[in-house]
GROMACS .gro file of C-alpha atoms in nm:
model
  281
    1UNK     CA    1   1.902  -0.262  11.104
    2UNK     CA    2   1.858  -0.477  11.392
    3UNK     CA    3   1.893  -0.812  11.351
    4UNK     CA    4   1.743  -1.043  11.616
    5UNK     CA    5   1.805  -1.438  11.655
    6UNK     CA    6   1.583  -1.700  11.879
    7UNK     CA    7   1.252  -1.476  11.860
    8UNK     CA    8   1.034  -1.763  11.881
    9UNK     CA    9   1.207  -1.810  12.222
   10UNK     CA   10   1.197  -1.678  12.601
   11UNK     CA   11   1.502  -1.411  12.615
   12UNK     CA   12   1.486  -1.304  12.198
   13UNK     CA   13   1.142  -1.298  12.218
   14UNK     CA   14   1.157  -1.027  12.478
   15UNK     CA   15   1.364  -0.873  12.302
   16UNK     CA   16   1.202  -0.861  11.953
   17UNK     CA   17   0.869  -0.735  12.235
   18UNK     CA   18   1.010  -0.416  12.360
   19UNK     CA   19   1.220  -0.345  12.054
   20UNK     CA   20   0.912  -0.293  11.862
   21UNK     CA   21   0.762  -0.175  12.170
   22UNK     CA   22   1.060   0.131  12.189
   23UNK     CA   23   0.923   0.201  11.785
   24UNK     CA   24   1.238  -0.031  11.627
   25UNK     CA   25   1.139  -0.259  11.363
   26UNK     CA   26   1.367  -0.533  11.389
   27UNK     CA   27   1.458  -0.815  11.158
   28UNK     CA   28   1.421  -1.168  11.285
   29UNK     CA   29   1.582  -1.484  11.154
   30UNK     CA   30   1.369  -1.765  11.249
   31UNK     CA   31   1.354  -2.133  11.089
   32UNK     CA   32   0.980  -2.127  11.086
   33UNK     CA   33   0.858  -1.794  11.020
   34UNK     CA   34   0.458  -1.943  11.129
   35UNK     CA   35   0.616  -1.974  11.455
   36UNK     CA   36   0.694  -1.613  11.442
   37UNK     CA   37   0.306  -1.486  11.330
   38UNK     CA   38   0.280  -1.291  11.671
   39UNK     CA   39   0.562  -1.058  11.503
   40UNK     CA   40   0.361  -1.031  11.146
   41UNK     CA   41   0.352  -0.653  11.066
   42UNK     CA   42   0.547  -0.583  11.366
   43UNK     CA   43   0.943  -0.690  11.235
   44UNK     CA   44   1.092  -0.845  10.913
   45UNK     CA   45   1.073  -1.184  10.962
   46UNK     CA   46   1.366  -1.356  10.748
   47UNK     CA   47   1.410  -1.727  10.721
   48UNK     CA   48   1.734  -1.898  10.785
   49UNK     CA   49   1.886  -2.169  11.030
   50UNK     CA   50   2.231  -2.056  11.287
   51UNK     CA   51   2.320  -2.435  11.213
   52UNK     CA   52   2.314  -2.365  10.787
   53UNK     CA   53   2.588  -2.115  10.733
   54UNK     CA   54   2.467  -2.102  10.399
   55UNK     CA   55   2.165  -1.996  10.519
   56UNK     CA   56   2.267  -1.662  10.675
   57UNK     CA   57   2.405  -1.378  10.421
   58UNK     CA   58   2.091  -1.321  10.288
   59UNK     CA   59   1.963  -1.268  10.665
   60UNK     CA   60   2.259  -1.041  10.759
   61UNK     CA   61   2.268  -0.824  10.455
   62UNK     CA   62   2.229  -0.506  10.541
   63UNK     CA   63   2.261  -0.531  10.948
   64UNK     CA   64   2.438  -0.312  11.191
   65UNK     CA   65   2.358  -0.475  11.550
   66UNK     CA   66   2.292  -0.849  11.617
   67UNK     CA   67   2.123  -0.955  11.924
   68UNK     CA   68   2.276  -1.319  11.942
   69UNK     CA   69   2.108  -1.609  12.138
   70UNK     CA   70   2.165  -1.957  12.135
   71UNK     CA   71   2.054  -2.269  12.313
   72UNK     CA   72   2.147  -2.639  12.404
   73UNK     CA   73   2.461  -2.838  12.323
   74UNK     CA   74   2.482  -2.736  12.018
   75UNK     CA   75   2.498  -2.366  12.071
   76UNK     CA   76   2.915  -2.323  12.049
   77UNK     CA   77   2.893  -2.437  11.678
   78UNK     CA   78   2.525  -2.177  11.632
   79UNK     CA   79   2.723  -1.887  11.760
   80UNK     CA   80   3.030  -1.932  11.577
   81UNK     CA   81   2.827  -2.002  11.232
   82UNK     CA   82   2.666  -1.621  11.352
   83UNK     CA   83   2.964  -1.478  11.452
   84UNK     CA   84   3.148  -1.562  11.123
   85UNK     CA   85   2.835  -1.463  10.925
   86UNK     CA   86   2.808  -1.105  11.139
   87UNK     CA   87   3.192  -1.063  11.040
   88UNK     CA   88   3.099  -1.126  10.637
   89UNK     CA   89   2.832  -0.910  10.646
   90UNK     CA   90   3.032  -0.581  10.866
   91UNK     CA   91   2.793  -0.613  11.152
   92UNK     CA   92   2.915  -0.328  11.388
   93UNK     CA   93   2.775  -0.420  11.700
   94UNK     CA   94   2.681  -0.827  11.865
   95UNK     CA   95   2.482  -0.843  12.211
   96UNK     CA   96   2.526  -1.192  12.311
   97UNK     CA   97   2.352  -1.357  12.577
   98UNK     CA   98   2.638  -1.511  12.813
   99UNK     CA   99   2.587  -1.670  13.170
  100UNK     CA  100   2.679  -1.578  13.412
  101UNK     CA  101   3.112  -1.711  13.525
  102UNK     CA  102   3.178  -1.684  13.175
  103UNK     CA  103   3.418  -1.456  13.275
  104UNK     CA  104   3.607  -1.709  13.525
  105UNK     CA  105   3.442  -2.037  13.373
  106UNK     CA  106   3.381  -2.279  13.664
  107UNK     CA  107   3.070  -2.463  13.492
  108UNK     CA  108   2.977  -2.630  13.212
  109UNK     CA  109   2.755  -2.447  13.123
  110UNK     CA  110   3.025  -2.103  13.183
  111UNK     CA  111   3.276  -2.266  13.015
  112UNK     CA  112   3.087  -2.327  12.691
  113UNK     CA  113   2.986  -1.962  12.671
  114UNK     CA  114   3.309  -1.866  12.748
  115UNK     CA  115   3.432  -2.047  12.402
  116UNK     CA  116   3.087  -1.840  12.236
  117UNK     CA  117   3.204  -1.535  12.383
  118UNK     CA  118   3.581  -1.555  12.238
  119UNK     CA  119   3.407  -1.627  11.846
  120UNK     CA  120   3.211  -1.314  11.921
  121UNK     CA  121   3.490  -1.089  12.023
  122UNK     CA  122   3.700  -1.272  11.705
  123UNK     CA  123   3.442  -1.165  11.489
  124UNK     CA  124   3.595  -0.817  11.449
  125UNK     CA  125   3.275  -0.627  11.592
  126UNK     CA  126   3.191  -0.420  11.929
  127UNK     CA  127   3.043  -0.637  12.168
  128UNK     CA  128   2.837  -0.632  12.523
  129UNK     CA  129   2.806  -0.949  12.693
  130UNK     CA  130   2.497  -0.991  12.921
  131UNK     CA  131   2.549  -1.277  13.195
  132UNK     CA  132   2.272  -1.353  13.384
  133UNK     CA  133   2.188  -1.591  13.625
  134UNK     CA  134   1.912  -1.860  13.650
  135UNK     CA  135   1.583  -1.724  13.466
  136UNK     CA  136   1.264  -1.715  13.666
  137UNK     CA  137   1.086  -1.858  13.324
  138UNK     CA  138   1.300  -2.188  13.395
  139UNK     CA  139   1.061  -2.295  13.656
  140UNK     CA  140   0.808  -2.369  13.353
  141UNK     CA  141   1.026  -2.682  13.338
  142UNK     CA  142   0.868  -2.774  13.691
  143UNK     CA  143   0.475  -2.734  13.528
  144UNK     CA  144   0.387  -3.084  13.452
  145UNK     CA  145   0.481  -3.188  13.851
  146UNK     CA  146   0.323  -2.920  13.983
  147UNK     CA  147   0.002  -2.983  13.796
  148UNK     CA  148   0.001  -3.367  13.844
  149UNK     CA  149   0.159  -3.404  14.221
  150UNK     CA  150   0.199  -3.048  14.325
  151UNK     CA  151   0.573  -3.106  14.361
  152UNK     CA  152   0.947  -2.994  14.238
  153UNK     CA  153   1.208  -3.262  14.159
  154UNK     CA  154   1.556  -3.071  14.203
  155UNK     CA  155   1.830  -3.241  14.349
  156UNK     CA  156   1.974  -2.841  14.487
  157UNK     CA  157   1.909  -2.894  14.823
  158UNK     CA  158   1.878  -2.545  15.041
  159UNK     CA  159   2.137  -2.404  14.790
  160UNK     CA  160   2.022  -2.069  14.720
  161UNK     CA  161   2.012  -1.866  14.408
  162UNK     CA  162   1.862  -1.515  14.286
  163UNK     CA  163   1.681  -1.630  13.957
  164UNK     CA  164   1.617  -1.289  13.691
  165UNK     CA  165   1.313  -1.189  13.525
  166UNK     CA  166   1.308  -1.234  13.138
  167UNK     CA  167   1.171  -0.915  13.088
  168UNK     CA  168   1.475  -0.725  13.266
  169UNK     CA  169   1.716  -0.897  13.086
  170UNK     CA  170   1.511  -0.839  12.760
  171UNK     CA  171   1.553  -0.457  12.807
  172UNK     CA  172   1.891  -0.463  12.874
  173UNK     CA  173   1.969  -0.573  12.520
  174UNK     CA  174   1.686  -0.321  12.419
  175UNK     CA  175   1.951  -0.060  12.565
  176UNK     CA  176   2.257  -0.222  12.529
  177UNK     CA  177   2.110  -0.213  12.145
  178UNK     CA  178   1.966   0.118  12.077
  179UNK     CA  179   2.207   0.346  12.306
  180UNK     CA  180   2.577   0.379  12.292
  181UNK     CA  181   2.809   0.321  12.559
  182UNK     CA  182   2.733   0.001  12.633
  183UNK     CA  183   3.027  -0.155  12.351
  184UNK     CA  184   3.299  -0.374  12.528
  185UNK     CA  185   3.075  -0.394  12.848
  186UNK     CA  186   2.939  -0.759  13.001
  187UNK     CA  187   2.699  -0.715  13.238
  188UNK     CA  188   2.646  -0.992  13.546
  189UNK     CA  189   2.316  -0.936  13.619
  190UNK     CA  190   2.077  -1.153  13.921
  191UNK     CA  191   1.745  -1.074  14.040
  192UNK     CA  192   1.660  -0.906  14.349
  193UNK     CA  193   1.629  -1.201  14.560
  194UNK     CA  194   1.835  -1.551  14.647
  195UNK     CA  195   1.574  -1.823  14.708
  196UNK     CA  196   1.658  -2.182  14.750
  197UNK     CA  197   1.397  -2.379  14.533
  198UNK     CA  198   1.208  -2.479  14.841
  199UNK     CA  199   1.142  -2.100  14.903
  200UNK     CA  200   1.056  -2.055  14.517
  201UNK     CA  201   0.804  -2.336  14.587
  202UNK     CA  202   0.656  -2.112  14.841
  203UNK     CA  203   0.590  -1.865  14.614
  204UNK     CA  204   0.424  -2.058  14.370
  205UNK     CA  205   0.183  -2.210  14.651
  206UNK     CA  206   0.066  -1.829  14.731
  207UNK     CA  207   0.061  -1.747  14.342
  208UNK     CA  208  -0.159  -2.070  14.250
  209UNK     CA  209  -0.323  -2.112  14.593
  210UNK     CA  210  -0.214  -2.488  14.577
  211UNK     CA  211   0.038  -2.645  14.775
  212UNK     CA  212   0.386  -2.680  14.580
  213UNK     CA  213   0.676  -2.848  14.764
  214UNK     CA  214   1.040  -2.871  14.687
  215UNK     CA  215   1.175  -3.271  14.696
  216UNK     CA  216   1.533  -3.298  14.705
  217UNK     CA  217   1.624  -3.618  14.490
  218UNK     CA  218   1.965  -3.747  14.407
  219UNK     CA  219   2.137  -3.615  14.112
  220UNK     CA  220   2.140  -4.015  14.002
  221UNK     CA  221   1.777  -3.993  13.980
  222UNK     CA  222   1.769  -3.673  13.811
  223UNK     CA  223   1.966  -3.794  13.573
  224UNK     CA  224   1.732  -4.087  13.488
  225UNK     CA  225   1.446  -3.886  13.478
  226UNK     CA  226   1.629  -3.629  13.228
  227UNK     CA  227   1.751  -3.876  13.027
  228UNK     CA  228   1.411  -4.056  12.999
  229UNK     CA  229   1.253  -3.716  12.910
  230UNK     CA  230   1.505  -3.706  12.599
  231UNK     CA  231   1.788  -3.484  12.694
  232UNK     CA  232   2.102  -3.496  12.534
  233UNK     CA  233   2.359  -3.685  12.800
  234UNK     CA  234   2.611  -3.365  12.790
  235UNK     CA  235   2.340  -3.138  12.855
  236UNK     CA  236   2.202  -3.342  13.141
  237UNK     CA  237   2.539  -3.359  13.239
  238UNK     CA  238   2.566  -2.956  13.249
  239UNK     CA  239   2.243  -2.928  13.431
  240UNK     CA  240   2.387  -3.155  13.729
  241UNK     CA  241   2.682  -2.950  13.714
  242UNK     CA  242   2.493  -2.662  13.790
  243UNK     CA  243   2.263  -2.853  14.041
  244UNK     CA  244   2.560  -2.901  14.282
  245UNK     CA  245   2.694  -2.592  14.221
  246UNK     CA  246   2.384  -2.420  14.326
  247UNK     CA  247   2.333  -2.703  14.638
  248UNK     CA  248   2.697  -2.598  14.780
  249UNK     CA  249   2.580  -2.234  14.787
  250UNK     CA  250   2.814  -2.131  14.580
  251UNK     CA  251   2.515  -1.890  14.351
  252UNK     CA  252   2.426  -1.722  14.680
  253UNK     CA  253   2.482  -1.384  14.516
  254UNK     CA  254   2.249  -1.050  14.451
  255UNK     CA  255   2.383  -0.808  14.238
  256UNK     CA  256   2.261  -0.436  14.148
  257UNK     CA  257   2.319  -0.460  13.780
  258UNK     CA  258   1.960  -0.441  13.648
  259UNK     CA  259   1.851  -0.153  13.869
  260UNK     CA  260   2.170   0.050  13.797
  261UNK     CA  261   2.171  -0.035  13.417
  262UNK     CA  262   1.774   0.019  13.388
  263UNK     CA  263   1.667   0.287  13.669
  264UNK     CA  264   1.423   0.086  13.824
  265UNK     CA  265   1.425  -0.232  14.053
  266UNK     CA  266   1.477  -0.551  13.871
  267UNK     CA  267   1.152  -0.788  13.897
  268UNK     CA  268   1.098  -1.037  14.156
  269UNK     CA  269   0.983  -1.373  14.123
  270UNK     CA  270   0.674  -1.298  14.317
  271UNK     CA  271   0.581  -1.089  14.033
  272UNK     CA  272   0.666  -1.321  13.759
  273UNK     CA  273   0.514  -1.558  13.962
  274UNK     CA  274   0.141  -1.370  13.942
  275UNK     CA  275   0.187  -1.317  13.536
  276UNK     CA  276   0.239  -1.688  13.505
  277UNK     CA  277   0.047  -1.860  13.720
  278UNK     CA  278  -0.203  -1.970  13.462
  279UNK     CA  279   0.072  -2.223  13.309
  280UNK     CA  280   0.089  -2.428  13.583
  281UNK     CA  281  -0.335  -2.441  13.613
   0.00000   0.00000   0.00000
């Protein structure tokens, strides 16, 4: 039994997808199995919250591989409720979704998978690791401003960085679940191309013939405008982190992980671009 967490999400929703796409039926722990109806039929949906511990044996009973995904600032404390719930229940096998420098954290955002990563491997279980970079799907943040003034608020300057398709990502913890081999591995995976957002703005202008522009604003009115949205302070905090890492070039990396791994090219954004163009109508 596969058991798969964050379904109702972008990367665990991929890979609940092609899992039942490759003939797996999967188990799913979701808090709201309604939000999970697209699934009905398709996987066991099982009910249970990564922040209840109590929650979880009935959820792990029985599973072999966990494909473990957490998000926001409260993701250390998810994982670590998971990875002590996998060890209870003699899961054999956890595919966690890292980032990318969690290997040689630099980042926030590194540094607090780095802590996930070390519950994972003190869970007793075989683990892969997959560290990706920036996901194309993260420029659905930008869809409001590009529908009301056609523009991108990122305070990343030219920085350049070579965001990954979902979908690649999804199917390497499709294989990294279903094959052997792939135990004790973490994979650093890009996409095929490093754009700097004002390029990625380009793209979207050709993909929803509109204009789209990049504007470069200071991280102290990105802050602002986070905070105003509702963001948690630390996690605005991370995302500025990463904003200056990516403006001093220092994500200005392509790697061949995805094509190697998978046998095909990895997905650009032009692509992902022209499947998803309809969200930002």
């Amino acid at each position: 039994m596969i058991l798969v967490t964050g379904a109702t999400g972008t990367i665990g929703g991929e890979v609940a997808r092609q899992l039942i796409a490759a003939g797996v039926r999967p188990r799913l722990l979701v808090r709201d199995p309604k939000k999970a109806r697209e699934f009905e039929g398709k996987a066991e949906r099982v009910q249970g919250d990564l922040a209840k511990p109590e929650s979880l044996d009935a959820a792990f009973k029985g599973v072999e591989k966990l494909f473990l995904v957490s998000a926001g600032v409260d993701g250390r404390t998810l994982e670590k409720n998971a990875a002590a719930a996998a060890k209870r229940a003699g899961v054999k096998h956890i595919v966690k979704l890292s980032v990318i420098g969690a290997d040689q954290p630099e980042l926030v955002f590194s540094k607090w998978h780095a802590e996930m990563e070390r519950a994972v491997r003190d869970s007793g279980a075989a683990w892969t690791f997959l560290r990706p970079g920036n996901f194309m799907s993260n420029a659905l943040f930008w869809v409001q401003s590009i529908k009301d003034q056609g523009a991108i608020y990122e305070p990343t300057g030219q920085g350049r960085y070579a965001s990954i398709d979902p979908a690649d990502i999804g199917a390497v913890a499709v294989k990294a679940l279903t094959q052997k081999g792939h135990e004790g591995q973490a994979y650093t995976m890009t996409g095929p191309e490093s754009l700097s957002v004002g390029q990625v703005a380009e793209k979207l202008s050709r993909a929803l013939g509109k204009p789209v522009k990049h504007v470069d604003v200071p991280p102290e009115a990105a802050r602002e405008a986070m905070l105003k949205a509702g963001m948690p302070a630390p996690y605005v905090e991370a995302l500025l982190d990463l904003s200056a890492f990516l403006k001093a070039g220092k994500a200005d990396v392509v790697l061949p992980t995805v094509e190697q791994l998978l046998g095909r090219k990895a997905g650009t954004f032009d692509d992902w671009a022209k499947r998803n163009a309809a969200a930002f109508r």
